[in-house]
Coordinates of C-alpha atoms and ligand atoms in Angstrom, one line a residue:
E129 CA -49.5 -9.9 -11.9
R130 CA -50.0 -6.3 -10.5
P131 CA -52.5 -3.9 -12.2
R132 CA -50.6 -1.6 -14.7
A133 CA -49.3 1.5 -13.0
W134 CA -48.5 4.9 -14.6
W135 CA -44.8 4.6 -13.6
Q136 CA -44.4 1.5 -15.6
D137 CA -45.0 3.4 -18.9
A138 CA -43.3 6.6 -17.8
V139 CA -39.8 7.9 -18.7
F140 CA -38.3 9.6 -15.7
Y141 CA -35.8 12.5 -15.7
Q142 CA -33.6 13.2 -12.7
V143 CA -33.0 16.9 -11.9
Y144 CA -30.1 17.8 -9.6
P145 CA -31.6 21.3 -8.8
R146 CA -28.2 22.9 -7.8
S147 CA -26.9 22.3 -11.3
F148 CA -30.0 22.5 -13.6
M149 CA -30.7 26.3 -14.1
D150 CA -30.1 29.4 -12.0
S151 CA -32.9 32.0 -12.3
D152 CA -31.6 34.6 -9.7
G153 CA -27.9 35.0 -10.6
D154 CA -26.4 33.6 -7.4
G155 CA -24.7 30.8 -9.4
I156 CA -26.8 28.1 -7.8
G157 CA -29.6 26.4 -9.6
D158 CA -33.1 26.9 -8.2
L159 CA -36.8 26.1 -8.6
G160 CA -37.4 29.2 -10.8
G161 CA -34.7 27.9 -13.1
I162 CA -36.5 24.5 -13.4
L163 CA -39.8 26.2 -14.1
A164 CA -38.0 28.2 -16.8
R165 CA -36.7 25.1 -18.5
L166 CA -39.9 22.9 -18.5
D167 CA -40.2 23.2 -22.2
H168 CA -36.9 21.4 -22.6
L169 CA -38.3 18.5 -20.6
Q170 CA -41.6 18.5 -22.4
D171 CA -39.9 18.7 -25.8
L172 CA -37.8 15.7 -24.7
G173 CA -41.0 13.8 -24.0
V174 CA -40.3 12.7 -20.4
D175 CA -43.3 12.0 -18.2
A176 CA -42.0 12.5 -14.7
L177 CA -39.3 14.4 -12.8
W178 CA -37.3 13.0 -9.9
L179 CA -36.1 16.1 -8.0
S180 CA -33.1 15.7 -5.8
P181 CA -33.6 17.2 -2.3
V182 CA -34.8 20.8 -2.2
Y183 CA -35.6 20.9 1.6
D184 CA -33.9 23.4 3.9
S185 CA -30.3 22.2 4.4
P186 CA -26.9 23.6 5.4
N187 CA -25.7 21.8 2.2
D188 CA -22.9 19.8 3.7
D189 CA -23.9 17.1 1.2
N190 CA -25.9 19.4 -1.2
G191 CA -29.3 18.9 0.4
Y192 CA -28.9 15.2 1.4
D193 CA -28.5 16.6 4.9
I194 CA -32.0 17.9 5.7
R195 CA -32.5 20.5 8.4
D196 CA -36.3 21.0 8.0
Y197 CA -38.4 18.5 6.0
R198 CA -41.2 21.0 5.6
A199 CA -39.3 24.0 4.3
V200 CA -37.6 24.8 1.0
M201 CA -33.8 25.5 0.9
A202 CA -33.5 29.3 0.6
E203 CA -31.0 29.1 -2.3
F204 CA -33.6 27.1 -4.3
G205 CA -36.5 29.5 -3.7
T206 CA -39.8 29.3 -1.7
M207 CA -42.5 26.8 -1.0
D208 CA -44.7 28.8 -3.4
D209 CA -42.1 28.0 -6.1
L210 CA -42.4 24.4 -5.3
D211 CA -46.2 24.5 -5.3
R212 CA -46.0 26.2 -8.7
L213 CA -43.7 23.5 -10.0
V214 CA -46.1 20.7 -8.9
H215 CA -49.0 22.6 -10.5
E216 CA -47.1 23.4 -13.7
L217 CA -46.0 19.8 -14.2
H218 CA -49.5 18.5 -13.6
R219 CA -50.9 21.0 -16.0
R220 CA -48.4 19.7 -18.6
G221 CA -49.5 16.1 -17.9
M222 CA -46.2 15.4 -16.1
R223 CA -45.6 14.2 -12.6
L224 CA -43.1 15.0 -9.8
I225 CA -41.4 12.7 -7.4
M226 CA -39.3 14.1 -4.6
D227 CA -36.2 12.7 -2.8
L228 CA -37.0 11.3 0.6
V229 CA -33.8 11.3 2.8
V230 CA -34.9 9.5 6.1
N231 CA -31.9 7.4 6.9
H232 CA -30.4 10.5 8.5
T233 CA -31.0 14.2 9.1
S234 CA -28.6 17.2 9.2
D235 CA -27.0 17.8 12.6
E236 CA -28.7 21.1 12.5
H237 CA -32.2 19.5 12.4
A238 CA -34.3 20.6 15.4
W239 CA -34.6 16.9 16.6
F240 CA -30.8 16.5 16.8
Q241 CA -30.2 20.0 18.3
Q242 CA -32.8 19.3 21.1
A243 CA -31.3 15.8 21.6
L244 CA -27.8 17.4 22.1
A245 CA -29.1 20.2 24.3
D246 CA -31.1 18.1 26.8
P247 CA -30.1 14.6 28.1
A248 CA -33.7 14.0 29.0
S249 CA -35.0 15.1 25.5
P250 CA -37.4 12.5 23.9
Y251 CA -35.5 13.2 20.7
R252 CA -32.4 11.4 21.9
D253 CA -34.0 8.1 21.0
Y254 CA -34.4 9.4 17.4
Y255 CA -30.6 8.9 16.9
F256 CA -27.8 6.5 17.8
F257 CA -26.2 8.2 20.8
R258 CA -23.8 5.9 22.7
P259 CA -21.8 6.9 25.9
G260 CA -18.0 6.2 25.6
E261 CA -14.5 7.4 25.7
P262 CA -13.1 10.0 23.2
D263 CA -10.7 7.5 21.7
A264 CA -12.9 4.4 21.5
P265 CA -15.9 4.6 19.1
P266 CA -18.7 2.1 19.9
N267 CA -17.7 -0.1 16.8
N268 CA -15.4 -0.2 13.8
W269 CA -17.9 1.0 11.2
T270 CA -16.5 3.5 8.7
S271 CA -18.3 6.3 6.9
F272 CA -19.0 6.3 3.2
F273 CA -17.3 9.7 3.3
S274 CA -14.1 8.5 4.9
G275 CA -13.1 8.1 8.5
S276 CA -15.1 6.5 11.4
A277 CA -18.9 6.4 11.2
W278 CA -19.0 7.9 14.8
R279 CA -18.7 11.6 15.8
W280 CA -17.7 12.4 19.4
F281 CA -19.6 15.1 21.3
P282 CA -17.3 16.0 24.2
E283 CA -20.0 18.2 25.9
R284 CA -22.1 15.1 26.2
G285 CA -19.4 12.5 26.6
E286 CA -21.1 10.6 23.8
W287 CA -20.8 9.3 20.3
A288 CA -23.4 9.6 17.5
L289 CA -23.6 7.5 14.4
H290 CA -23.2 8.9 10.9
L291 CA -22.9 6.5 7.9
F292 CA -22.2 9.6 5.7
S293 CA -20.7 12.9 6.6
P294 CA -20.2 13.9 10.3
R295 CA -23.1 16.3 9.7
Q296 CA -25.6 13.6 8.6
M297 CA -26.8 11.9 11.7
D298 CA -28.4 8.5 11.4
L299 CA -32.0 8.1 12.6
D300 CA -32.9 5.1 14.8
W301 CA -35.8 3.5 13.1
T302 CA -36.5 1.1 16.0
H303 CA -38.1 4.1 17.7
P304 CA -41.9 4.3 17.0
P305 CA -42.4 8.1 17.6
M306 CA -39.6 8.8 15.1
R307 CA -41.2 6.5 12.5
E308 CA -44.6 8.2 13.1
E309 CA -43.1 11.6 12.5
I310 CA -41.6 10.4 9.2
V311 CA -45.0 9.0 8.1
E312 CA -46.7 12.3 9.0
M313 CA -44.1 14.3 7.0
V314 CA -44.5 12.0 3.9
R315 CA -48.3 12.4 4.0
W316 CA -47.9 16.2 4.3
W317 CA -46.0 16.2 1.0
L318 CA -48.4 13.8 -0.6
E319 CA -51.3 16.1 0.4
K320 CA -49.5 18.8 -1.6
G321 CA -49.9 16.7 -4.7
V322 CA -46.4 15.2 -5.0
D323 CA -46.7 11.9 -6.9
G324 CA -44.2 9.8 -5.0
F325 CA -40.7 9.5 -3.7
R326 CA -37.2 8.2 -4.4
L327 CA -36.0 6.9 -1.0
D328 CA -32.4 7.7 -0.2
V329 CA -30.3 4.6 0.9
I330 CA -33.6 3.2 2.2
N331 CA -32.1 -0.3 2.6
Y332 CA -29.7 1.1 5.3
I333 CA -32.3 2.2 7.7
S334 CA -32.5 -0.9 9.9
K335 CA -29.4 -1.4 12.0
P336 CA -29.0 -4.5 14.4
P337 CA -29.5 -3.0 17.9
A338 CA -26.2 -4.4 19.2
L339 CA -24.3 -2.4 16.4
P340 CA -21.7 -5.2 16.1
D341 CA -18.3 -4.7 14.6
G342 CA -18.0 -5.2 10.9
D343 CA -15.8 -7.9 9.5
A344 CA -12.5 -6.3 8.5
T345 CA -12.2 -8.5 5.4
V346 CA -15.6 -7.4 4.2
G347 CA -14.5 -3.8 4.9
A348 CA -11.4 -4.3 2.8
L349 CA -13.5 -5.8 0.0
M350 CA -16.4 -3.4 0.2
E351 CA -14.3 -0.4 1.1
Y352 CA -16.7 0.3 4.0
T353 CA -16.5 -1.6 7.3
G354 CA -19.9 -2.7 8.8
V355 CA -22.0 -2.5 5.7
E356 CA -22.8 -6.2 5.9
H357 CA -24.8 -5.5 9.1
Y358 CA -27.1 -2.7 7.7
F359 CA -27.3 -3.0 3.9
A360 CA -30.4 -5.2 4.6
G361 CA -30.9 -5.0 8.4
P362 CA -33.2 -7.1 10.6
R363 CA -36.4 -4.9 10.4
L364 CA -36.0 -3.4 6.9
H365 CA -39.1 -5.2 5.4
E366 CA -41.2 -4.2 8.5
H367 CA -40.3 -0.5 8.2
L368 CA -40.9 -0.5 4.5
R369 CA -44.4 -2.1 4.9
Q370 CA -45.3 0.5 7.5
L371 CA -44.2 3.4 5.2
R372 CA -46.2 1.9 2.3
A373 CA -49.3 1.1 4.3
E374 CA -49.5 4.4 6.2
A375 CA -48.1 6.9 3.8
F376 CA -47.7 5.8 0.1
E377 CA -50.7 3.4 -0.4
P378 CA -53.4 5.8 0.7
Y379 CA -52.1 8.3 -1.9
A380 CA -51.3 5.7 -4.6
A381 CA -47.8 7.3 -4.5
V382 CA -44.9 5.6 -6.3
S383 CA -42.0 4.5 -4.1
I384 CA -38.5 4.0 -5.6
G385 CA -35.9 2.8 -3.2
E386 CA -32.2 3.7 -3.7
T387 CA -30.6 0.5 -2.5
P388 CA -26.8 0.3 -2.9
G389 CA -25.6 -3.2 -2.5
V390 CA -28.9 -4.9 -3.2
G391 CA -29.0 -7.5 -6.1
A392 CA -31.9 -8.9 -8.1
R393 CA -32.7 -11.6 -5.5
L394 CA -33.2 -9.3 -2.6
G395 CA -34.7 -6.8 -5.1
R396 CA -37.6 -9.3 -5.6
L397 CA -38.3 -9.3 -1.9
L398 CA -38.4 -5.5 -1.9
T399 CA -40.5 -5.0 -5.0
A400 CA -42.7 -8.0 -5.7
P401 CA -46.3 -6.6 -5.7
D402 CA -47.5 -9.0 -3.0
R403 CA -44.7 -7.9 -0.6
G404 CA -46.3 -4.5 0.0
E405 CA -42.9 -2.7 0.2
L406 CA -41.5 -0.7 -2.7
D407 CA -42.5 -0.4 -6.3
M408 CA -39.0 -0.2 -7.8
I409 CA -35.4 -0.1 -6.6
F410 CA -32.1 1.3 -7.9
G411 CA -29.5 -1.4 -7.7
F412 CA -25.9 -0.3 -8.5
D413 CA -23.9 -3.4 -9.2
H414 CA -24.1 -2.8 -13.0
L415 CA -22.4 0.5 -12.8
D416 CA -18.9 -1.0 -12.2
A417 CA -17.2 -4.0 -13.7
P418 CA -17.0 -6.9 -11.1
G419 CA -14.3 -6.1 -8.5
R420 CA -14.0 -2.5 -9.6
T421 CA -15.0 0.7 -8.0
R422 CA -15.8 4.1 -9.5
F423 CA -12.6 5.4 -8.0
E424 CA -10.5 3.3 -10.3
D425 CA -9.8 4.8 -13.7
Y426 CA -10.6 1.8 -16.0
R427 CA -12.5 1.3 -19.2
Y428 CA -15.9 -0.1 -18.5
D429 CA -16.9 -2.8 -21.0
L430 CA -20.5 -2.6 -22.0
R431 CA -20.6 -6.4 -22.1
H432 CA -20.7 -6.3 -18.4
L433 CA -23.9 -4.2 -18.6
R434 CA -25.4 -6.7 -21.0
D435 CA -24.7 -9.6 -18.7
A436 CA -25.7 -7.8 -15.5
W437 CA -28.9 -6.4 -16.9
T438 CA -29.8 -9.7 -18.7
D439 CA -29.4 -11.6 -15.5
W440 CA -31.4 -9.0 -13.5
Q441 CA -34.3 -9.0 -16.1
R442 CA -34.4 -12.8 -16.0
E443 CA -34.4 -12.9 -12.2
Y444 CA -37.2 -10.3 -12.1
G445 CA -39.3 -12.3 -14.6
A446 CA -42.8 -11.0 -15.2
T447 CA -43.4 -10.3 -11.5
C448 CA -41.1 -7.4 -10.7
W449 CA -40.4 -4.2 -12.5
P450 CA -36.8 -3.1 -13.3
S451 CA -35.5 0.5 -13.1
L452 CA -33.1 1.3 -15.9
F453 CA -30.5 3.9 -15.1
L454 CA -26.8 4.4 -15.9
E455 CA -26.0 7.8 -14.4
N456 CA -27.1 10.0 -11.5
H457 CA -25.6 12.7 -9.3
D458 CA -23.4 10.2 -7.5
N459 CA -21.5 8.7 -10.5
P460 CA -19.2 9.8 -13.2
R461 CA -20.5 10.2 -16.8
M462 CA -20.9 6.7 -18.4
I463 CA -19.5 7.7 -21.8
S464 CA -16.2 8.6 -20.2
K465 CA -16.0 5.3 -18.3
I466 CA -16.7 3.3 -21.4
D467 CA -14.7 5.1 -24.2
P468 CA -13.5 8.7 -23.8
R469 CA -12.4 9.1 -27.4
P470 CA -14.2 12.1 -28.9
E471 CA -15.0 10.3 -32.2
H472 CA -17.2 7.8 -30.4
R473 CA -19.0 10.2 -28.0
A474 CA -22.2 10.9 -29.9
A475 CA -22.7 7.2 -31.0
L476 CA -22.0 5.9 -27.5
G477 CA -24.3 8.5 -25.9
T478 CA -27.1 7.6 -28.2
L479 CA -26.5 3.8 -27.7
L480 CA -26.8 4.2 -23.9
L481 CA -30.1 6.0 -24.3
L482 CA -31.4 3.5 -26.8
L483 CA -30.6 0.6 -24.5
K484 CA -32.5 2.2 -21.6
L485 CA -35.4 3.1 -23.8
T486 CA -35.9 -0.3 -25.3
L487 CA -35.2 -2.7 -22.4
R488 CA -38.0 -3.9 -20.1
G489 CA -38.5 -1.5 -17.2
T490 CA -38.7 2.2 -16.3
P491 CA -36.0 4.3 -17.8
F492 CA -34.4 7.1 -15.7
L493 CA -32.4 9.8 -17.6
Y494 CA -30.1 11.9 -15.5
Q495 CA -29.8 15.5 -16.6
G496 CA -27.3 15.9 -19.4
Q497 CA -27.5 12.3 -20.7
E498 CA -29.8 13.6 -23.4
L499 CA -26.8 15.8 -24.5
G500 CA -24.1 13.1 -24.3
L501 CA -22.3 14.9 -21.5
V502 CA -18.9 13.5 -20.3
N503 CA -16.6 13.9 -17.4
H504 CA -14.9 17.2 -16.8
A505 CA -11.1 17.8 -16.9
F506 CA -10.8 19.1 -13.3
S507 CA -7.1 20.0 -12.8
S508 CA -6.9 20.1 -9.0
V509 CA -8.9 19.2 -5.8
A510 CA -9.5 22.9 -5.3
Q511 CA -11.9 22.8 -8.1
L512 CA -14.0 20.1 -6.5
R513 CA -17.0 20.6 -4.2
D514 CA -18.3 17.2 -3.4
V515 CA -17.9 16.3 0.3
E516 CA -17.2 12.7 -0.6
S517 CA -14.4 13.7 -3.0
L518 CA -12.9 16.2 -0.6
N519 CA -13.0 13.8 2.4
R520 CA -11.5 11.0 0.3
Y521 CA -8.7 13.2 -0.9
A522 CA -7.9 14.3 2.7
A523 CA -8.0 10.7 3.9
L524 CA -5.6 9.5 1.1
R525 CA -3.2 12.3 1.9
E526 CA -3.4 11.3 5.6
L527 CA -2.3 7.8 4.4
G528 CA 0.8 9.4 2.8
R529 CA -0.4 9.5 -0.9
S530 CA 1.0 12.4 -2.9
D531 CA -1.3 15.1 -4.2
A532 CA -1.1 13.7 -7.7
E533 CA -2.0 10.2 -6.6
A534 CA -4.8 11.2 -4.3
F535 CA -6.3 13.6 -6.8
A536 CA -6.1 11.0 -9.6
E537 CA -8.1 8.5 -7.5
V538 CA -10.7 11.0 -6.5
L539 CA -10.9 12.4 -10.0
A540 CA -11.8 9.0 -11.4
G541 CA -14.9 8.7 -9.3
S542 CA -15.8 12.2 -8.2
R543 CA -19.5 12.9 -8.1
D544 CA -18.7 16.5 -9.3
H545 CA -18.4 15.2 -12.9
A546 CA -22.2 14.8 -13.0
R547 CA -22.8 18.0 -11.0
V548 CA -21.3 20.6 -13.4
P549 CA -24.2 22.9 -14.3
M550 CA -26.3 22.0 -17.4
P551 CA -25.0 23.5 -20.7
W552 CA -28.0 25.3 -22.2
T553 CA -26.0 27.5 -24.7
S554 CA -22.4 27.9 -26.0
G555 CA -22.3 31.2 -24.1
P556 CA -20.7 32.0 -20.7
Y557 CA -21.1 29.1 -18.3
G558 CA -23.4 27.5 -20.8
G559 CA -26.2 29.9 -20.1
F560 CA -26.7 28.3 -16.7
T561 CA -26.3 31.5 -14.7
D562 CA -25.7 35.2 -15.1
G563 CA -23.5 34.9 -12.0
T564 CA -20.6 32.6 -11.3
P565 CA -21.5 28.9 -11.0
W566 CA -21.0 27.2 -7.7
L567 CA -19.0 24.5 -9.6
M568 CA -17.0 25.3 -12.7
G569 CA -16.8 23.0 -15.8
D570 CA -14.1 22.7 -18.3
G571 CA -15.7 24.6 -21.2
D572 CA -17.3 21.6 -22.9
H573 CA -20.5 23.6 -23.2
E574 CA -19.0 25.6 -26.1
K575 CA -19.5 22.6 -28.4
W576 CA -22.0 20.5 -26.4
N577 CA -25.1 22.4 -25.3
A578 CA -28.9 22.0 -25.6
K579 CA -29.4 25.0 -27.9
D580 CA -27.0 23.8 -30.6
Q581 CA -28.1 20.2 -30.4
A582 CA -31.8 21.1 -30.7
A583 CA -30.9 22.6 -34.1
D584 CA -28.8 19.6 -35.2
P585 CA -30.7 16.6 -36.6
G586 CA -27.7 14.3 -35.9
S587 CA -27.4 15.3 -32.2
V588 CA -27.7 13.1 -29.2
L589 CA -30.6 15.4 -28.1
R590 CA -32.6 14.8 -31.2
A591 CA -31.8 11.1 -31.0
C592 CA -33.1 11.1 -27.4
R593 CA -36.4 12.8 -28.4
D594 CA -36.8 10.4 -31.3
L595 CA -36.1 7.3 -29.1
I596 CA -38.6 8.5 -26.4
A597 CA -41.2 9.0 -29.2
L598 CA -40.4 5.6 -30.6
R599 CA -40.9 4.0 -27.2
R600 CA -44.3 5.8 -26.8
A601 CA -45.4 4.7 -30.3
H602 CA -44.8 1.0 -29.7
P603 CA -46.5 -0.6 -26.7
A604 CA -44.2 -3.6 -27.1
L605 CA -41.4 -1.4 -25.8
T606 CA -43.3 -0.5 -22.6
R607 CA -45.4 -3.7 -22.1
G608 CA -43.8 -6.4 -24.1
A609 CA -42.0 -9.4 -22.7
I610 CA -38.3 -9.4 -23.2
V611 CA -36.5 -12.3 -24.8
F612 CA -32.7 -12.2 -25.1
G613 CA -30.8 -13.6 -28.0
P614 CA -27.5 -15.5 -27.7
R615 CA -24.6 -13.5 -26.0
R616 CA -22.5 -13.2 -29.1
R617 CA -19.1 -11.6 -28.7
G618 CA -19.8 -7.9 -28.6
L619 CA -23.5 -7.9 -29.6
W620 CA -26.5 -7.4 -27.4
L621 CA -29.6 -8.9 -29.1
Y622 CA -33.1 -8.9 -27.6
E623 CA -36.7 -8.8 -28.6
R624 CA -39.7 -7.2 -27.0
R625 CA -42.8 -9.3 -27.7
A626 CA -46.4 -8.0 -27.4
E627 CA -49.4 -9.9 -28.8
D628 CA -49.6 -7.8 -32.0
E629 CA -46.1 -6.8 -32.5
T630 CA -42.5 -7.9 -31.9
I631 CA -39.7 -5.3 -31.8
G632 CA -36.1 -6.4 -32.1
V633 CA -32.9 -4.6 -31.0
A634 CA -29.3 -5.3 -32.1
A635 CA -26.5 -3.3 -30.4
N636 CA -22.8 -3.4 -31.0
L637 CA -21.3 -2.9 -27.5
T638 CA -17.7 -2.5 -28.7
D639 CA -15.5 -0.2 -30.7
R640 CA -15.0 -2.7 -33.5
P641 CA -17.4 -3.5 -36.3
H642 CA -19.5 -6.7 -35.9
R643 CA -21.1 -8.8 -38.6
W644 CA -24.9 -8.7 -38.3
R645 CA -27.8 -8.9 -40.7
M646 CA -31.4 -7.7 -40.2
P647 CA -33.8 -10.7 -40.0
A648 CA -35.7 -11.4 -43.2
R649 CA -39.1 -10.1 -42.4
A650 CA -37.8 -7.1 -40.4
R651 CA -38.9 -3.5 -41.0
L652 CA -36.2 -1.0 -39.8
L653 CA -37.7 1.5 -37.2
Y654 CA -34.5 3.2 -36.0
A655 CA -30.8 3.1 -36.8
T656 CA -28.1 5.0 -35.0
G657 CA -25.5 4.5 -37.7
A658 CA -25.0 4.3 -41.5
G659 CA -27.1 1.1 -41.8
D660 CA -24.7 -1.2 -43.6
E661 CA -26.8 -4.3 -44.2
R662 CA -24.0 -6.8 -43.3
R663 CA -22.6 -5.3 -40.1
L664 CA -22.9 -2.9 -37.2
V665 CA -20.2 -0.3 -36.8
P666 CA -18.8 0.6 -33.3
Y667 CA -21.6 1.4 -30.8
E668 CA -24.2 1.2 -33.5
A669 CA -27.7 -0.1 -32.7
R670 CA -30.8 -0.9 -34.8
V671 CA -34.4 -1.2 -33.8
Y672 CA -36.7 -3.1 -36.1
A673 CA -40.3 -4.5 -36.2
L674 CA -41.0 -8.1 -37.0
E675 CA -44.3 -8.5 -38.7
G676 CA -46.8 -11.0 -37.3
Ligands
TEU76 O1 -26.2 7.9 -2.1 C1 -25.9 6.7 -1.3 C2 -24.9 5.9 -2.1 O2 -25.1 5.6 -3.2 C3 -23.7 5.7 -1.3 O3 -24.1 4.7 -0.4 C4 -22.7 5.1 -2.3 O4 -22.9 3.7 -2.4 C5 -21.3 5.4 -1.6 O5 -21.1 6.7 -2.0 C6 -20.3 4.4 -2.1 O6 -20.1 4.6 -3.5 C7 -27.3 8.7 -1.5 C8 -27.4 10.0 -2.3 O7 -27.7 9.7 -3.7 C9 -26.1 10.7 -2.2 O8 -26.0 11.9 -3.0 C10 -25.9 11.1 -0.7 O9 -24.6 11.6 -0.6 C11 -26.0 9.8 0.2 O10 -27.1 9.0 -0.1 C12 -26.2 10.3 1.6 O11 -27.5 10.9 1.7

């Protein structure tokens, strides 16, 4: 049993800085904007911020293509602004984790530029350069952003690997000097007082040296060819142990791995305390129904979440510590996936928050979830900005799909739904900027914005504040064991048991009423609906205390 850590009691809030708040009128969110909105986060009651990348970047993938790890992106402000943010958060008793993107760098990073310029450069071993012919990539791996995972450099007569955009060049982690530079850079940030990191696609960093072809059937199934070779590569655990031992451990920094494709079983190997690797991971299997992908426009059934998370919590047992998230900057808004009907929006938004704030583990809110935000009615690909969406649209058109077909597929899963700027007021552009936003929404902010919801006792925002306060008031919700009730039709029933208190939760996961009665000795702590004593209405949940 690991000693209790701060991040086990904390509620995290993910800020996508480009879309949070613009303080200088250029239409792009920035650090000054975040500083100006810290009261919103403090009023919400969150304990820690996870900040998506703010490092210098050409923004091919909105900062996930880093050009200089020790500089702040000009659009976002200065290093002084970042130092002020660290100081201001700590002054408020909050913490900051940054986004560590070390599977790849921008092609404009000095390491890559020097490797390109000089065949004898020591930086060539930092990347996957392979000699070859212009029409024969070294293997059949595909990029997550469409096309081959290899970029041809005619001036060098060589290919270079990129699992993501052709401007995000994969780092070769088998090369010790590269690993040492990463360790040094992480320590540099921890010296500045940062409290930890979310590690971008950290399970992808170890590739088998032979870079073997991917199995085409896996490619068809997983949409990406080659992923079976690197989603948990040969030296992954070794690299994670080095990072922890040399960078995170000495600063007691929290490490949260973003690990697409990793399930609970491998999650235990990555996060069990005695493994010396990561503290938590983000698995993604629960975000889509089995056999579905986010690019399919289907109604997500919350019973899948119940089953996926129940299994995950059971597999983790008392040893490992789950992360609890349903949205981020890479996925559509969950309310829209489950039930886009306006009459259910507030109840569903509140239900999703309640589940995350009462299950065992650390909850992560993504900006806008506290407001019940939904997908945007983009009308054409011209309105999109996400490199994944734009590349996918072009690839589908290449395959002969019509504009309507290609746009419909991209629209279903576009990451831009979650990247439309935060709605602070009902005013122009939701009060996000005095300029023109880099990405335009569909006007939803006129009715759904932080200012109006703060004044409305029945709003999702007020429910979110109350639920975070409830979680803080009852240690059973942060430290109690979890015991699941029977999986009855559309209900999710579970208890959180601490020595002096048991808290029960009953949630209706469907759009139909379900019979349910409070247990005899129960004291109601929180209800999201009318509170009929014999049933739960659609998407209604109750939280109650069982005496003794
Ligand atoms: O996302 C990685 C990720 O989740 C993808 O592997 C995803 O599984 C893929 O798009 C298939 O759905 C991280 C960042 O969160 C994302 O914003 C970046 O674009 C990406 O890595 C590259 O840095």
